[in-house]
PDB file of C-alpha atoms in Angstrom:
ATOM      1  CA  MET A   1     102.339 126.213  77.315  1.00  0.00           C
ATOM      2  CA  GLU A   2     105.243 124.658  76.042  1.00  0.00           C
ATOM      3  CA  PHE A   3     106.855 128.535  76.678  1.00  0.00           C
ATOM      4  CA  TRP A   4     106.155 128.464  80.403  1.00  0.00           C
ATOM      5  CA  VAL A   5     107.216 124.765  80.647  1.00  0.00           C
ATOM      6  CA  GLN A   6     110.788 125.408  79.098  1.00  0.00           C
ATOM      7  CA  ARG A   7     111.239 128.561  81.454  1.00  0.00           C
ATOM      8  CA  LEU A   8     110.360 126.323  84.819  1.00  0.00           C
ATOM      9  CA  HIS A   9     113.014 124.219  83.253  1.00  0.00           C
ATOM     10  CA  GLU A  10     115.543 126.398  82.921  1.00  0.00           C
ATOM     11  CA  ALA A  11     114.854 127.857  86.638  1.00  0.00           C
ATOM     12  CA  LEU A  12     115.342 124.591  87.610  1.00  0.00           C
ATOM     13  CA  ASP A  13     118.455 124.195  86.205  1.00  0.00           C
ATOM     14  CA  GLN A  14     119.610 127.197  87.351  1.00  0.00           C
ATOM     15  CA  VAL A  15     118.129 126.394  91.043  1.00  0.00           C
ATOM     16  CA  LEU A  16     120.432 123.127  90.552  1.00  0.00           C
ATOM     17  CA  ASP A  17     123.365 124.905  89.338  1.00  0.00           C
ATOM     18  CA  GLU A  18     123.795 126.980  92.355  1.00  0.00           C
ATOM     19  CA  MET A  19     123.114 124.016  94.469  1.00  0.00           C
ATOM     20  CA  GLY A  20     125.554 121.883  92.457  1.00  0.00           C
ATOM     21  CA  ASP A  21     128.056 124.966  93.303  1.00  0.00           C
ATOM     22  CA  GLU A  22     127.410 124.259  97.389  1.00  0.00           C
ATOM     23  CA  LEU A  23     127.696 120.643  96.936  1.00  0.00           C
ATOM     24  CA  LYS A  24     130.953 120.997  94.873  1.00  0.00           C
ATOM     25  CA  GLU A  25     132.676 122.879  97.517  1.00  0.00           C
ATOM     26  CA  ARG A  26     131.666 120.475 100.247  1.00  0.00           C
ATOM     27  CA  PHE A  27     132.324 117.573  98.547  1.00  0.00           C
ATOM     28  CA  ASP A  28     135.975 119.383  97.874  1.00  0.00           C
ATOM     29  CA  GLU A  29     136.471 120.456 101.643  1.00  0.00           C
ATOM     30  CA  ASP A  30     135.704 116.492 102.363  1.00  0.00           C
ATOM     31  CA  ASN A  31     138.403 115.049  99.801  1.00  0.00           C
ATOM     32  CA  GLU A  32     141.354 117.558 100.606  1.00  0.00           C
ATOM     33  CA  ASP A  33     143.458 114.603 101.000  1.00  0.00           C
ATOM     34  CA  GLY A  34     142.339 113.209  97.610  1.00  0.00           C
ATOM     35  CA  THR A  35     140.585 109.847  98.886  1.00  0.00           C
ATOM     36  CA  TRP A  36     138.211 110.254  96.346  1.00  0.00           C
ATOM     37  CA  PRO A  37     138.583 110.960  92.730  1.00  0.00           C
ATOM     38  CA  ALA A  38     137.993 114.181  91.520  1.00  0.00           C
ATOM     39  CA  THR A  39     134.616 114.929  89.949  1.00  0.00           C
ATOM     40  CA  THR A  40     132.978 117.794  87.920  1.00  0.00           C
ATOM     41  CA  LYS A  41     129.843 119.676  89.687  1.00  0.00           C
ATOM     42  CA  THR A  42     127.904 118.199  86.518  1.00  0.00           C
ATOM     43  CA  GLU A  43     128.917 115.111  87.634  1.00  0.00           C
ATOM     44  CA  LEU A  44     127.883 116.016  91.218  1.00  0.00           C
ATOM     45  CA  VAL A  45     124.665 117.064  90.051  1.00  0.00           C
ATOM     46  CA  GLN A  46     123.593 114.372  88.110  1.00  0.00           C
ATOM     47  CA  GLU A  47     124.825 111.203  90.624  1.00  0.00           C
ATOM     48  CA  THR A  48     123.146 113.403  93.270  1.00  0.00           C
ATOM     49  CA  LEU A  49     119.454 113.659  90.953  1.00  0.00           C
ATOM     50  CA  GLU A  50     119.921 110.177  90.530  1.00  0.00           C
ATOM     51  CA  ARG A  51     120.312 108.934  93.928  1.00  0.00           C
ATOM     52  CA  MET A  52     117.463 110.962  95.293  1.00  0.00           C
ATOM     53  CA  GLN A  53     115.308 109.517  92.118  1.00  0.00           C
ATOM     54  CA  PHE A  54     116.747 105.836  93.488  1.00  0.00           C
ATOM     55  CA  LEU A  55     115.428 106.740  97.105  1.00  0.00           C
ATOM     56  CA  ILE A  56     112.357 107.908  95.794  1.00  0.00           C
ATOM     57  CA  ASP A  57     111.415 105.234  93.485  1.00  0.00           C
ATOM     58  CA  GLY A  58     112.397 102.738  96.553  1.00  0.00           C
ATOM     59  CA  ARG A  59     110.202 104.581  99.002  1.00  0.00           C
ATOM     60  CA  LEU A  60     107.190 104.372  96.676  1.00  0.00           C
ATOM     61  CA  SER A  61     107.350 101.185  94.842  1.00  0.00           C
ATOM     62  CA  GLY A  62     110.238  99.276  97.297  1.00  0.00           C
ATOM     63  CA  PHE A  63     113.867  98.233  97.169  1.00  0.00           C
ATOM     64  CA  ASP A  64     115.546  96.480  94.348  1.00  0.00           C
ATOM     65  CA  PRO A  65     118.128  93.765  96.438  1.00  0.00           C
ATOM     66  CA  GLN A  66     120.070  94.159  93.452  1.00  0.00           C
ATOM     67  CA  ALA A  67     120.733  98.128  93.991  1.00  0.00           C
ATOM     68  CA  LEU A  68     121.344  98.309  97.536  1.00  0.00           C
ATOM     69  CA  GLU A  69     124.719  97.872  99.139  1.00  0.00           C
ATOM     70  CA  PRO A  70     126.546  95.125  99.496  1.00  0.00           C
ATOM     71  CA  GLY A  71     125.375  93.121 102.876  1.00  0.00           C
ATOM     72  CA  THR A  72     122.312  95.058 103.193  1.00  0.00           C
ATOM     73  CA  SER A  73     119.259  92.888 103.870  1.00  0.00           C
ATOM     74  CA  SER A  74     116.223  93.727 101.747  1.00  0.00           C
ATOM     75  CA  ALA A  75     114.437  92.480 105.081  1.00  0.00           C
ATOM     76  CA  ASP A  76     115.644  95.775 106.942  1.00  0.00           C
ATOM     77  CA  VAL A  77     116.465  98.285 104.515  1.00  0.00           C
ATOM     78  CA  PRO A  78     117.628 101.253 106.160  1.00  0.00           C
ATOM     79  CA  PRO A  79     115.870 104.987 105.464  1.00  0.00           C
ATOM     80  CA  GLY A  80     119.690 105.802 103.780  1.00  0.00           C
ATOM     81  CA  ALA A  81     119.488 102.181 101.398  1.00  0.00           C
ATOM     82  CA  GLY A  82     120.898 103.260  98.134  1.00  0.00           C
ATOM     83  CA  ASN A  83     124.211 104.700  99.212  1.00  0.00           C
ATOM     84  CA  LEU A  84     122.594 107.270 100.843  1.00  0.00           C
ATOM     85  CA  ASP A  85     123.809 108.789 104.448  1.00  0.00           C
ATOM     86  CA  PHE A  86     121.337 111.103 104.680  1.00  0.00           C
ATOM     87  CA  ILE A  87     118.182 112.387 103.147  1.00  0.00           C
ATOM     88  CA  MET A  88     118.779 115.527 101.245  1.00  0.00           C
ATOM     89  CA  GLU A  89     115.237 117.721 100.896  1.00  0.00           C
ATOM     90  CA  ASP A  90     116.016 120.012  98.493  1.00  0.00           C
ATOM     91  CA  TRP A  91     117.032 117.795  96.067  1.00  0.00           C
ATOM     92  CA  ILE A  92     113.993 115.580  96.582  1.00  0.00           C
ATOM     93  CA  ASP A  93     112.415 118.452  95.815  1.00  0.00           C
ATOM     94  CA  ALA A  94     114.255 119.107  92.375  1.00  0.00           C
ATOM     95  CA  VAL A  95     113.344 115.837  91.493  1.00  0.00           C
ATOM     96  CA  PHE A  96     109.276 115.974  92.311  1.00  0.00           C
ATOM     97  CA  VAL A  97     109.640 119.558  90.224  1.00  0.00           C
ATOM     98  CA  ARG A  98     111.349 117.971  87.565  1.00  0.00           C
ATOM     99  CA  THR A  99     109.103 114.870  87.257  1.00  0.00           C
ATOM    100  CA  PHE A 100     105.872 117.261  87.674  1.00  0.00           C
ATOM    101  CA  LEU A 101     107.286 119.206  84.366  1.00  0.00           C
ATOM    102  CA  ASN A 102     108.479 116.408  82.177  1.00  0.00           C
ATOM    103  CA  GLY A 103     104.537 115.068  82.817  1.00  0.00           C
ATOM    104  CA  LEU A 104     102.587 118.387  82.686  1.00  0.00           C
ATOM    105  CA  GLU A 105     101.399 118.708  79.236  1.00  0.00           C
ATOM    106  CA  GLU A 106     100.151 114.926  79.025  1.00  0.00           C
ATOM    107  CA  MET A 107      98.415 115.694  82.314  1.00  0.00           C
ATOM    108  CA  ARG A 108      96.998 119.014  80.699  1.00  0.00           C
ATOM    109  CA  ARG A 109      95.658 116.950  77.512  1.00  0.00           C
ATOM    110  CA  ARG A 110      93.993 114.315  79.968  1.00  0.00           C
ATOM    111  CA  PHE A 111      92.273 117.021  82.053  1.00  0.00           C
ATOM    112  CA  PHE A 112      90.752 118.036  79.098  1.00  0.00           C
ATOM    113  CA  THR A 113      89.128 114.614  78.317  1.00  0.00           C
ATOM    114  CA  ILE A 114      87.418 114.536  81.618  1.00  0.00           C
ATOM    115  CA  PRO A 115      83.984 115.228  81.796  1.00  0.00           C
ATOM    116  CA  ALA A 116      82.357 117.543  84.431  1.00  0.00           C
ATOM    117  CA  MET A 117      80.150 116.479  87.112  1.00  0.00           C
ATOM    118  CA  VAL A 118      77.710 117.638  90.030  1.00  0.00           C
ATOM    119  CA  LEU A 119      77.748 115.221  92.893  1.00  0.00           C
ATOM    120  CA  SER A 120      74.540 114.642  94.593  1.00  0.00           C
ATOM    121  CA  ASP A 121      73.753 114.657  98.153  1.00  0.00           C
ATOM    122  CA  ARG A 122      72.664 111.498  98.054  1.00  0.00           C
ATOM    123  CA  LEU A 123      75.715 109.705  96.768  1.00  0.00           C
ATOM    124  CA  PRO A 124      77.335 107.498  99.486  1.00  0.00           C
ATOM    125  CA  PRO A 125      80.585 108.834 101.029  1.00  0.00           C
ATOM    126  CA  ALA A 126      83.225 105.585  99.564  1.00  0.00           C
ATOM    127  CA  VAL A 127      81.229 105.989  96.672  1.00  0.00           C
ATOM    128  CA  ARG A 128      82.668 110.153  96.383  1.00  0.00           C
ATOM    129  CA  VAL A 129      85.640 109.238  97.362  1.00  0.00           C
ATOM    130  CA  TYR A 130      86.698 106.174  95.175  1.00  0.00           C
ATOM    131  CA  ILE A 131      85.294 108.511  92.146  1.00  0.00           C
ATOM    132  CA  ALA A 132      87.650 111.521  93.357  1.00  0.00           C
ATOM    133  CA  GLN A 133      90.841 109.347  93.546  1.00  0.00           C
ATOM    134  CA  ALA A 134      89.953 107.351  90.088  1.00  0.00           C
ATOM    135  CA  THR A 135      89.918 110.932  88.378  1.00  0.00           C
ATOM    136  CA  ARG A 136      92.811 112.138  90.168  1.00  0.00           C
ATOM    137  CA  CYS A 137      94.992 109.211  89.380  1.00  0.00           C
ATOM    138  CA  TYR A 138      94.047 109.244  85.926  1.00  0.00           C
ATOM    139  CA  LEU A 139      95.232 112.882  85.716  1.00  0.00           C
ATOM    140  CA  PHE A 140      98.645 111.708  87.137  1.00  0.00           C
ATOM    141  CA  GLY A 141      98.898 108.916  84.859  1.00  0.00           C
ATOM    142  CA  LEU A 142      98.269 106.026  87.330  1.00  0.00           C
ATOM    143  CA  PHE A 143      95.985 104.089  85.144  1.00  0.00           C
ATOM    144  CA  GLN A 144      95.563 100.585  86.700  1.00  0.00           C
ATOM    145  CA  ALA A 145      94.744 102.754  89.996  1.00  0.00           C
ATOM    146  CA  ALA A 146      92.493 104.703  88.299  1.00  0.00           C
ATOM    147  CA  ALA A 147      90.460 101.789  86.245  1.00  0.00           C
ATOM    148  CA  VAL A 148      90.409  99.850  89.614  1.00  0.00           C
ATOM    149  CA  LEU A 149      88.975 102.627  91.596  1.00  0.00           C
ATOM    150  CA  ALA A 150      86.454 103.391  89.026  1.00  0.00           C
ATOM    151  CA  ARG A 151      85.419  99.875  89.076  1.00  0.00           C
ATOM    152  CA  ALA A 152      84.900 100.238  92.591  1.00  0.00           C
ATOM    153  CA  ALA A 153      82.988 103.553  92.746  1.00  0.00           C
ATOM    154  CA  LEU A 154      80.506 101.506  89.704  1.00  0.00           C
ATOM    155  CA  GLU A 155      80.114  98.952  92.029  1.00  0.00           C
ATOM    156  CA  GLY A 156      79.639 100.783  95.211  1.00  0.00           C
ATOM    157  CA  ALA A 157      76.989 103.079  93.178  1.00  0.00           C
ATOM    158  CA  LEU A 158      75.190 100.194  91.541  1.00  0.00           C
ATOM    159  CA  ALA A 159      74.837  98.387  95.039  1.00  0.00           C
ATOM    160  CA  ASP A 160      73.481 101.677  96.798  1.00  0.00           C
ATOM    161  CA  GLN A 161      70.894 101.596  94.415  1.00  0.00           C
ATOM    162  CA  LEU A 162      70.050  98.419  93.899  1.00  0.00           C
ATOM    163  CA  ALA A 163      69.767  97.882  97.866  1.00  0.00           C
ATOM    164  CA  PRO A 164      66.303  96.662  99.071  1.00  0.00           C
ATOM    165  CA  PRO A 165      64.239  99.814 101.074  1.00  0.00           C
ATOM    166  CA  ASN A 166      65.098 100.542 104.454  1.00  0.00           C
ATOM    167  CA  SER A 167      68.273  98.189 103.924  1.00  0.00           C
ATOM    168  CA  ARG A 168      72.007  98.355 104.368  1.00  0.00           C
ATOM    169  CA  ARG A 169      73.830  98.526 101.153  1.00  0.00           C
ATOM    170  CA  GLN A 170      74.463  95.229  99.886  1.00  0.00           C
ATOM    171  CA  GLN A 171      78.133  94.316 100.436  1.00  0.00           C
ATOM    172  CA  ASP A 172      78.440  90.852  98.698  1.00  0.00           C
ATOM    173  CA  ARG A 173      77.049  91.262  95.652  1.00  0.00           C
ATOM    174  CA  LYS A 174      79.367  91.287  92.654  1.00  0.00           C
ATOM    175  CA  LEU A 175      79.585  93.577  89.983  1.00  0.00           C
ATOM    176  CA  GLU A 176      78.528  91.471  87.335  1.00  0.00           C
ATOM    177  CA  SER A 177      75.222  90.670  88.947  1.00  0.00           C
ATOM    178  CA  LEU A 178      74.722  94.305  89.777  1.00  0.00           C
ATOM    179  CA  ILE A 179      74.673  95.098  86.292  1.00  0.00           C
ATOM    180  CA  ARG A 180      72.615  92.342  85.324  1.00  0.00           C
ATOM    181  CA  ASP A 181      70.410  93.614  87.882  1.00  0.00           C
ATOM    182  CA  ALA A 182      70.792  97.625  86.936  1.00  0.00           C
ATOM    183  CA  GLU A 183      68.106  97.264  83.824  1.00  0.00           C
ATOM    184  CA  HIS A 184      65.610  99.575  85.079  1.00  0.00           C
ATOM    185  CA  LEU A 185      67.907 101.863  85.906  1.00  0.00           C
ATOM    186  CA  LEU A 186      69.897 102.223  82.596  1.00  0.00           C
ATOM    187  CA  GLU A 187      70.080 102.455  79.277  1.00  0.00           C
ATOM    188  CA  ALA A 188      71.374  99.227  77.288  1.00  0.00           C
ATOM    189  CA  ALA A 189      74.383 101.160  75.765  1.00  0.00           C
ATOM    190  CA  ASP A 190      75.127 102.311  79.774  1.00  0.00           C
ATOM    191  CA  LEU A 191      74.838  99.011  80.937  1.00  0.00           C
ATOM    192  CA  VAL A 192      77.682  97.904  77.811  1.00  0.00           C
ATOM    193  CA  ALA A 193      79.909 100.190  79.004  1.00  0.00           C
ATOM    194  CA  ALA A 194      79.437  99.383  82.564  1.00  0.00           C
ATOM    195  CA  GLY A 195      80.737  96.080  81.730  1.00  0.00           C
ATOM    196  CA  ASP A 196      83.887  97.457  80.205  1.00  0.00           C
ATOM    197  CA  VAL A 197      84.475  99.028  83.175  1.00  0.00           C
ATOM    198  CA  ARG A 198      84.285  96.043  84.904  1.00  0.00           C
ATOM    199  CA  GLU A 199      86.194  94.229  82.611  1.00  0.00           C
ATOM    200  CA  VAL A 200      88.977  96.846  82.230  1.00  0.00           C
ATOM    201  CA  GLY A 201      89.105  96.959  86.402  1.00  0.00           C
ATOM    202  CA  ASN A 202      89.251  93.296  86.632  1.00  0.00           C
ATOM    203  CA  ARG A 203      92.375  93.551  84.760  1.00  0.00           C
ATOM    204  CA  ALA A 204      93.853  96.393  86.508  1.00  0.00           C
ATOM    205  CA  ALA A 205      93.237  94.407  89.919  1.00  0.00           C
ATOM    206  CA  HIS A 206      95.198  91.400  88.399  1.00  0.00           C
ATOM    207  CA  GLY A 207      98.169  93.168  87.999  1.00  0.00           C
ATOM    208  CA  GLN A 208      97.589  93.518  83.728  1.00  0.00           C
ATOM    209  CA  VAL A 209      98.570  96.608  82.124  1.00  0.00           C
ATOM    210  CA  VAL A 210      95.946  99.048  81.410  1.00  0.00           C
ATOM    211  CA  GLN A 211      96.421 101.846  78.752  1.00  0.00           C
ATOM    212  CA  ARG A 212      95.606 105.714  78.988  1.00  0.00           C
ATOM    213  CA  GLU A 213      92.667 105.222  76.331  1.00  0.00           C
ATOM    214  CA  GLU A 214      91.065 102.532  78.615  1.00  0.00           C
ATOM    215  CA  ALA A 215      91.535 103.909  81.842  1.00  0.00           C
ATOM    216  CA  GLY A 216      90.330 107.614  80.855  1.00  0.00           C
ATOM    217  CA  ARG A 217      87.288 105.648  79.128  1.00  0.00           C
ATOM    218  CA  CYS A 218      86.988 103.831  82.957  1.00  0.00           C
ATOM    219  CA  VAL A 219      86.868 107.315  84.250  1.00  0.00           C
ATOM    220  CA  ALA A 220      84.551 109.202  82.148  1.00  0.00           C
ATOM    221  CA  THR A 221      82.141 106.395  81.801  1.00  0.00           C
ATOM    222  CA  VAL A 222      81.767 105.966  85.760  1.00  0.00           C
ATOM    223  CA  ARG A 223      81.252 109.607  86.017  1.00  0.00           C
ATOM    224  CA  GLY A 224      78.650 110.003  83.440  1.00  0.00           C
ATOM    225  CA  LEU A 225      76.990 106.599  84.787  1.00  0.00           C
ATOM    226  CA  ILE A 226      76.732 108.351  88.604  1.00  0.00           C
ATOM    227  CA  GLY A 227      75.595 111.482  87.488  1.00  0.00           C
ATOM    228  CA  ARG A 228      72.271 109.146  85.761  1.00  0.00           C
ATOM    229  CA  LEU A 229      72.094 106.989  89.236  1.00  0.00           C
ATOM    230  CA  TYR A 230      72.096 109.988  91.130  1.00  0.00           C
ATOM    231  CA  PRO A 231      70.747 113.155  89.077  1.00  0.00           C
ATOM    232  CA  VAL A 232      70.952 116.230  90.765  1.00  0.00           C
ATOM    233  CA  SER A 233      67.598 118.182  90.797  1.00  0.00           C
ATOM    234  CA  ALA A 234      67.478 121.867  88.918  1.00  0.00           C
TER     235      ALA A 234
END
């Protein structure tokens, strides 16, 4: 696998080199009067990638006022914040590709730790969404989000299972109470594991750091518990 990742990195570097030639030519044309300092193609490529990364991080996480242009209000961040006059789609694509390539090996390792699960037709739609998104977040390295969503999936599944017959799901019950009342549905070890999902999910929801192992354990546990709560007939 490492061989192919290296080949893909080399291909990306070649594309960036070609894009750098075009960028350097355009830069030199715009700077015929020598107004700006001379710069090499390598410097232009690196600077452009860094600016695209700043734009991506700002759009996803919020712009740091200290990193904006002087006089720019953080309350009204323009599309070109971070010294960007326009969005360069090809360069943004390059940043995304490089980011995924750098994380590909770890993503593959995490993928093989996720147990397979057959979904019952009785699984509530919201729970189905929560566990699917929790699994994808774990795969892509978003560990806090994975823990929060895994907790939400467990809470939704237990609330659905413990709801009185012919009633709506118990929306207002807390997960701690639901786990305590699920003794007739799950084994003792499962209840302990459910408590662990609750604890890790609570920490994640309150902004505390969740480690990869903890997020993976939450996702795997909830997938297993859902399989036991909603068995699929042979």
